[in-house]
Amino acid sequence: MLPTLQLGPLALQVPGLVLLAGLWLGLTLSERRARRIGENPGDLFNLVFIALIAGIIGARLSYAITYPSAFAANPLSLLSINPGLFDPLAGVFIGICAAAIYIYRKQLPFWSTLDALTPFFAVLAVAQGIAHFAAGSAFGTPTDLPWGINLWGATRHPTQIYEILLAAIILLAVYLIDKSQLGQTSGFTFLSFIALSSAARLFSEAFRGDSTLIGNGFRSAQIISWLVLATCLALLGRRVQLARSTEKTSQ
């Protein structure tokens, strides 16, 4: 684990650097993909930028509203880059809302835009796994398996490595899908990525030691993943049917 990198007087946050690198590389690939399908790369960049800014601000404000005592002594800590002072779910929700508003106002093609953003999401998923490994977060349950890693006083499942490997496999799969005939169907590449990511989370979540449990020990992330996976599979079937009907009509 390498949460910080000391360069003289500077202490750099490695997880943050990894995520920034993932943002840059993913956005670069998405801009290339946008050019290939005739989309405006500038619109794509603006969409990501607006969603990120809205998500970051929303995540911080949501955390401040939920835990006001964390900022009572020092209100300027609202500007802190400490990742522990964000509400990630609120940030994702607000970021998605901001992106949806931008797509609507700019009248961007919905599914094609999401397809163009898929390389960005896929690369960011790999970067997130590496960031988790560097920070020691998203840790696994204790295990006796030979590939367990020593973390937080126990030998644990290397769930961060599982996450990295699965995300890398999905990145390759998305690339191949995008190049296939099915990948030419609008929305198919993006929905395939979401479906594969949900399936991967179902697997990796079973070994997580920091899961949120609800009811009789059910993992909330797995329940959400099942719902997302089922929805994506239904939408994938619908997109393929529409593509085939359009093809028959054009003939």
C-alpha positions as a Python dict, from the first residue, in 0.01 Angstrom:
ca = {
    (1, 'M'): (0, 0, 0),
    (2, 'L'): (126, 348, -84),
    (3, 'P'): (-124, 612, 29),
    (4, 'T'): (127, 898, 4),
    (5, 'L'): (440, 966, -197),
    (6, 'Q'): (693, 1190, -25),
    (7, 'L'): (885, 1417, -265),
    (8, 'G'): (1096, 1643, -47),
    (9, 'P'): (854, 1863, 148),
    (10, 'L'): (560, 1750, -67),
    (11, 'A'): (336, 1461, 38),
    (12, 'L'): (141, 1356, -270),
    (13, 'Q'): (-178, 1151, -235),
    (14, 'V'): (-114, 847, -457),
    (15, 'P'): (-484, 744, -488),
    (16, 'G'): (-569, 1093, -609),
    (17, 'L'): (-284, 1093, -861),
    (18, 'V'): (-395, 755, -994),
    (19, 'L'): (-752, 877, -1037),
    (20, 'L'): (-633, 1192, -1214),
    (21, 'A'): (-426, 980, -1452),
    (22, 'G'): (-731, 760, -1513),
    (23, 'L'): (-945, 1065, -1585),
    (24, 'W'): (-695, 1197, -1837),
    (25, 'L'): (-639, 866, -2016),
    (26, 'G'): (-1006, 771, -2017),
    (27, 'L'): (-1115, 1110, -2149),
    (28, 'T'): (-847, 1094, -2420),
    (29, 'L'): (-977, 757, -2539),
    (30, 'S'): (-1338, 877, -2527),
    (31, 'E'): (-1253, 1185, -2733),
    (32, 'R'): (-1093, 962, -2998),
    (33, 'R'): (-1400, 740, -2996),
    (34, 'A'): (-1624, 1047, -3033),
    (35, 'R'): (-1432, 1164, -3340),
    (36, 'R'): (-1462, 818, -3494),
    (37, 'I'): (-1842, 820, -3472),
    (38, 'G'): (-1881, 1186, -3567),
    (39, 'E'): (-1947, 1328, -3220),
    (40, 'N'): (-1800, 1658, -3102),
    (41, 'P'): (-1512, 1587, -2857),
    (42, 'G'): (-1562, 1932, -2705),
    (43, 'D'): (-1915, 1844, -2598),
    (44, 'L'): (-1783, 1525, -2441),
    (45, 'F'): (-1515, 1711, -2245),
    (46, 'N'): (-1764, 1972, -2124),
    (47, 'L'): (-2007, 1698, -2019),
    (48, 'V'): (-1745, 1519, -1809),
    (49, 'F'): (-1615, 1845, -1659),
    (50, 'I'): (-1962, 1965, -1557),
    (51, 'A'): (-2058, 1626, -1412),
    (52, 'L'): (-1733, 1605, -1212),
    (53, 'I'): (-1760, 1956, -1069),
    (54, 'A'): (-2128, 1910, -982),
    (55, 'G'): (-2056, 1569, -829),
    (56, 'I'): (-1767, 1696, -616),
    (57, 'I'): (-1960, 1998, -488),
    (58, 'G'): (-2271, 1788, -427),
    (59, 'A'): (-2077, 1518, -243),
    (60, 'R'): (-1915, 1774, -11),
    (61, 'L'): (-2237, 1966, 58),
    (62, 'S'): (-2428, 1645, 126),
    (63, 'Y'): (-2161, 1535, 375),
    (64, 'A'): (-2164, 1879, 540),
    (65, 'I'): (-2544, 1868, 578),
    (66, 'T'): (-2532, 1516, 720),
    (67, 'Y'): (-2233, 1577, 950),
    (68, 'P'): (-2222, 1953, 1023),
    (69, 'S'): (-2005, 1898, 1331),
    (70, 'A'): (-1717, 1793, 1103),
    (71, 'F'): (-1692, 2153, 978),
    (72, 'A'): (-1816, 2349, 1278),
    (73, 'A'): (-1470, 2413, 1427),
    (74, 'N'): (-1313, 2508, 1093),
    (75, 'P'): (-1559, 2607, 818),
    (76, 'L'): (-1270, 2642, 571),
    (77, 'S'): (-1232, 2264, 587),
    (78, 'L'): (-1524, 2261, 343),
    (79, 'L'): (-1254, 2326, 85),
    (80, 'S'): (-1043, 2033, 202),
    (81, 'I'): (-954, 1764, -54),
    (82, 'N'): (-979, 1495, 214),
    (83, 'P'): (-1170, 1210, 38),
    (84, 'G'): (-1320, 1103, 370),
    (85, 'L'): (-1528, 1421, 383),
    (86, 'F'): (-1742, 1342, 77),
    (87, 'D'): (-2073, 1161, 35),
    (88, 'P'): (-1997, 943, -272),
    (89, 'L'): (-2355, 832, -341),
    (90, 'A'): (-2484, 1189, -336),
    (91, 'G'): (-2195, 1295, -557),
    (92, 'V'): (-2271, 1027, -816),
    (93, 'F'): (-2641, 1112, -815),
    (94, 'I'): (-2585, 1487, -856),
    (95, 'G'): (-2316, 1427, -1121),
    (96, 'I'): (-2556, 1209, -1321),
    (97, 'C'): (-2830, 1472, -1292),
    (98, 'A'): (-2593, 1745, -1414),
    (99, 'A'): (-2483, 1526, -1706),
    (100, 'A'): (-2844, 1450, -1800),
    (101, 'I'): (-2932, 1820, -1798),
    (102, 'Y'): (-2631, 1899, -2019),
    (103, 'I'): (-2721, 1622, -2266),
    (104, 'Y'): (-3080, 1749, -2280),
    (105, 'R'): (-2990, 2116, -2325),
    (106, 'K'): (-2728, 2042, -2588),
    (107, 'Q'): (-2962, 1790, -2756),
    (108, 'L'): (-2685, 1532, -2771),
    (109, 'P'): (-2776, 1182, -2894),
    (110, 'F'): (-2831, 995, -2566),
    (111, 'W'): (-2708, 643, -2642),
    (112, 'S'): (-2430, 751, -2877),
    (113, 'T'): (-2297, 990, -2614),
    (114, 'L'): (-2293, 714, -2352),
    (115, 'D'): (-2117, 482, -2598),
    (116, 'A'): (-1852, 748, -2655),
    (117, 'L'): (-1805, 785, -2278),
    (118, 'T'): (-1767, 410, -2220),
    (119, 'P'): (-1385, 407, -2263),
    (120, 'F'): (-1370, 684, -2002),
    (121, 'F'): (-1577, 483, -1755),
    (122, 'A'): (-1383, 161, -1824),
    (123, 'V'): (-1039, 318, -1773),
    (124, 'L'): (-1161, 499, -1462),
    (125, 'A'): (-1278, 165, -1318),
    (126, 'V'): (-924, 27, -1351),
    (127, 'A'): (-782, 344, -1194),
    (128, 'Q'): (-1028, 317, -907),
    (129, 'G'): (-907, -35, -830),
    (130, 'I'): (-545, 82, -827),
    (131, 'A'): (-640, 377, -604),
    (132, 'H'): (-813, 141, -361),
    (133, 'F'): (-502, -76, -351),
    (134, 'A'): (-276, 223, -288),
    (135, 'A'): (-501, 353, -9),
    (136, 'G'): (-573, 13, 147),
    (137, 'S'): (-947, 77, 120),
    (138, 'A'): (-1216, -158, -17),
    (139, 'F'): (-1033, -432, 176),
    (140, 'G'): (-1129, -799, 185),
    (141, 'T'): (-1241, -1043, 452),
    (142, 'P'): (-982, -1254, 639),
    (143, 'T'): (-864, -1562, 449),
    (144, 'D'): (-620, -1853, 472),
    (145, 'L'): (-566, -1864, 95),
    (146, 'P'): (-201, -1842, -18),
    (147, 'W'): (-259, -1524, -218),
    (148, 'G'): (-398, -1332, 79),
    (149, 'I'): (-235, -1000, 167),
    (150, 'N'): (-150, -860, 510),
    (151, 'L'): (-369, -558, 574),
    (152, 'W'): (-511, -397, 888),
    (153, 'G'): (-374, -666, 1116),
    (154, 'A'): (-498, -971, 924),
    (155, 'T'): (-438, -1177, 610),
    (156, 'R'): (-719, -1075, 377),
    (157, 'H'): (-860, -1139, 32),
    (158, 'P'): (-684, -899, -210),
    (159, 'T'): (-1017, -757, -324),
    (160, 'Q'): (-845, -452, -470),
    (161, 'I'): (-646, -682, -702),
    (162, 'Y'): (-965, -869, -791),
    (163, 'E'): (-1116, -532, -876),
    (164, 'I'): (-821, -430, -1093),
    (165, 'L'): (-814, -760, -1285),
    (166, 'L'): (-1189, -762, -1343),
    (167, 'A'): (-1187, -399, -1457),
    (168, 'A'): (-899, -470, -1698),
    (169, 'I'): (-1086, -770, -1843),
    (170, 'I'): (-1398, -556, -1884),
    (171, 'L'): (-1194, -283, -2054),
    (172, 'L'): (-1069, -538, -2308),
    (173, 'A'): (-1418, -686, -2350),
    (174, 'V'): (-1569, -342, -2411),
    (175, 'Y'): (-1304, -269, -2674),
    (176, 'L'): (-1385, -594, -2857),
    (177, 'I'): (-1761, -536, -2829),
    (178, 'D'): (-1725, -185, -2966),
    (179, 'K'): (-1539, -322, -3269),
    (180, 'S'): (-1799, -596, -3332),
    (181, 'Q'): (-2117, -573, -3536),
    (182, 'L'): (-2329, -556, -3220),
    (183, 'G'): (-2117, -264, -3108),
    (184, 'Q'): (-2256, -63, -3397),
    (185, 'T'): (-2597, -73, -3227),
    (186, 'S'): (-2642, 254, -3041),
    (187, 'G'): (-2619, 199, -2666),
    (188, 'F'): (-2495, -160, -2687),
    (189, 'T'): (-2136, -82, -2585),
    (190, 'F'): (-2237, 126, -2283),
    (191, 'L'): (-2501, -119, -2161),
    (192, 'S'): (-2256, -408, -2202),
    (193, 'F'): (-2004, -223, -1986),
    (194, 'I'): (-2260, -158, -1712),
    (195, 'A'): (-2382, -520, -1722),
    (196, 'L'): (-2028, -659, -1702),
    (197, 'S'): (-1935, -417, -1423),
    (198, 'S'): (-2244, -519, -1225),
    (199, 'A'): (-2156, -888, -1266),
    (200, 'A'): (-1799, -816, -1156),
    (201, 'R'): (-1922, -631, -847),
    (202, 'L'): (-2145, -927, -758),
    (203, 'F'): (-1832, -1143, -751),
    (204, 'S'): (-1588, -910, -576),
    (205, 'E'): (-1841, -789, -319),
    (206, 'A'): (-1866, -1143, -179),
    (207, 'F'): (-1507, -1106, -52),
    (208, 'R'): (-1528, -746, 75),
    (209, 'G'): (-1474, -684, 444),
    (210, 'D'): (-1629, -336, 446),
    (211, 'S'): (-1968, -415, 291),
    (212, 'T'): (-2285, -242, 406),
    (213, 'L'): (-2529, -508, 526),
    (214, 'I'): (-2906, -474, 530),
    (215, 'G'): (-3184, -702, 650),
    (216, 'N'): (-3060, -1050, 737),
    (217, 'G'): (-2701, -993, 630),
    (218, 'F'): (-2766, -908, 265),
    (219, 'R'): (-2497, -696, 102),
    (220, 'S'): (-2655, -377, -32),
    (221, 'A'): (-2404, -349, -318),
    (222, 'Q'): (-2496, -697, -442),
    (223, 'I'): (-2868, -621, -432),
    (224, 'I'): (-2811, -304, -635),
    (225, 'S'): (-2585, -495, -875),
    (226, 'W'): (-2853, -758, -936),
    (227, 'L'): (-3109, -487, -1015),
    (228, 'V'): (-2870, -301, -1246),
    (229, 'L'): (-2766, -623, -1422),
    (230, 'A'): (-3127, -728, -1484),
    (231, 'T'): (-3216, -381, -1615),
    (232, 'C'): (-2915, -372, -1848),
    (233, 'L'): (-2987, -718, -1990),
    (234, 'A'): (-3346, -614, -2062),
    (235, 'L'): (-3229, -291, -2228),
    (236, 'L'): (-2965, -478, -2429),
    (237, 'G'): (-3232, -711, -2564),
    (238, 'R'): (-3450, -412, -2649),
    (239, 'R'): (-3167, -230, -2829),
    (240, 'V'): (-3087, -537, -3039),
    (241, 'Q'): (-3455, -582, -3131),
    (242, 'L'): (-3482, -218, -3236),
    (243, 'A'): (-3165, -245, -3444),
    (244, 'R'): (-3293, -556, -3621),
    (245, 'S'): (-3634, -405, -3689),
    (246, 'T'): (-3470, -89, -3826),
    (247, 'E'): (-3245, -301, -4048),
    (248, 'K'): (-3544, -494, -4187),
    (249, 'T'): (-3734, -170, -4251),
    (250, 'S'): (-3440, -20, -4440),
    (251, 'Q'): (-3423, -329, -4660),
}
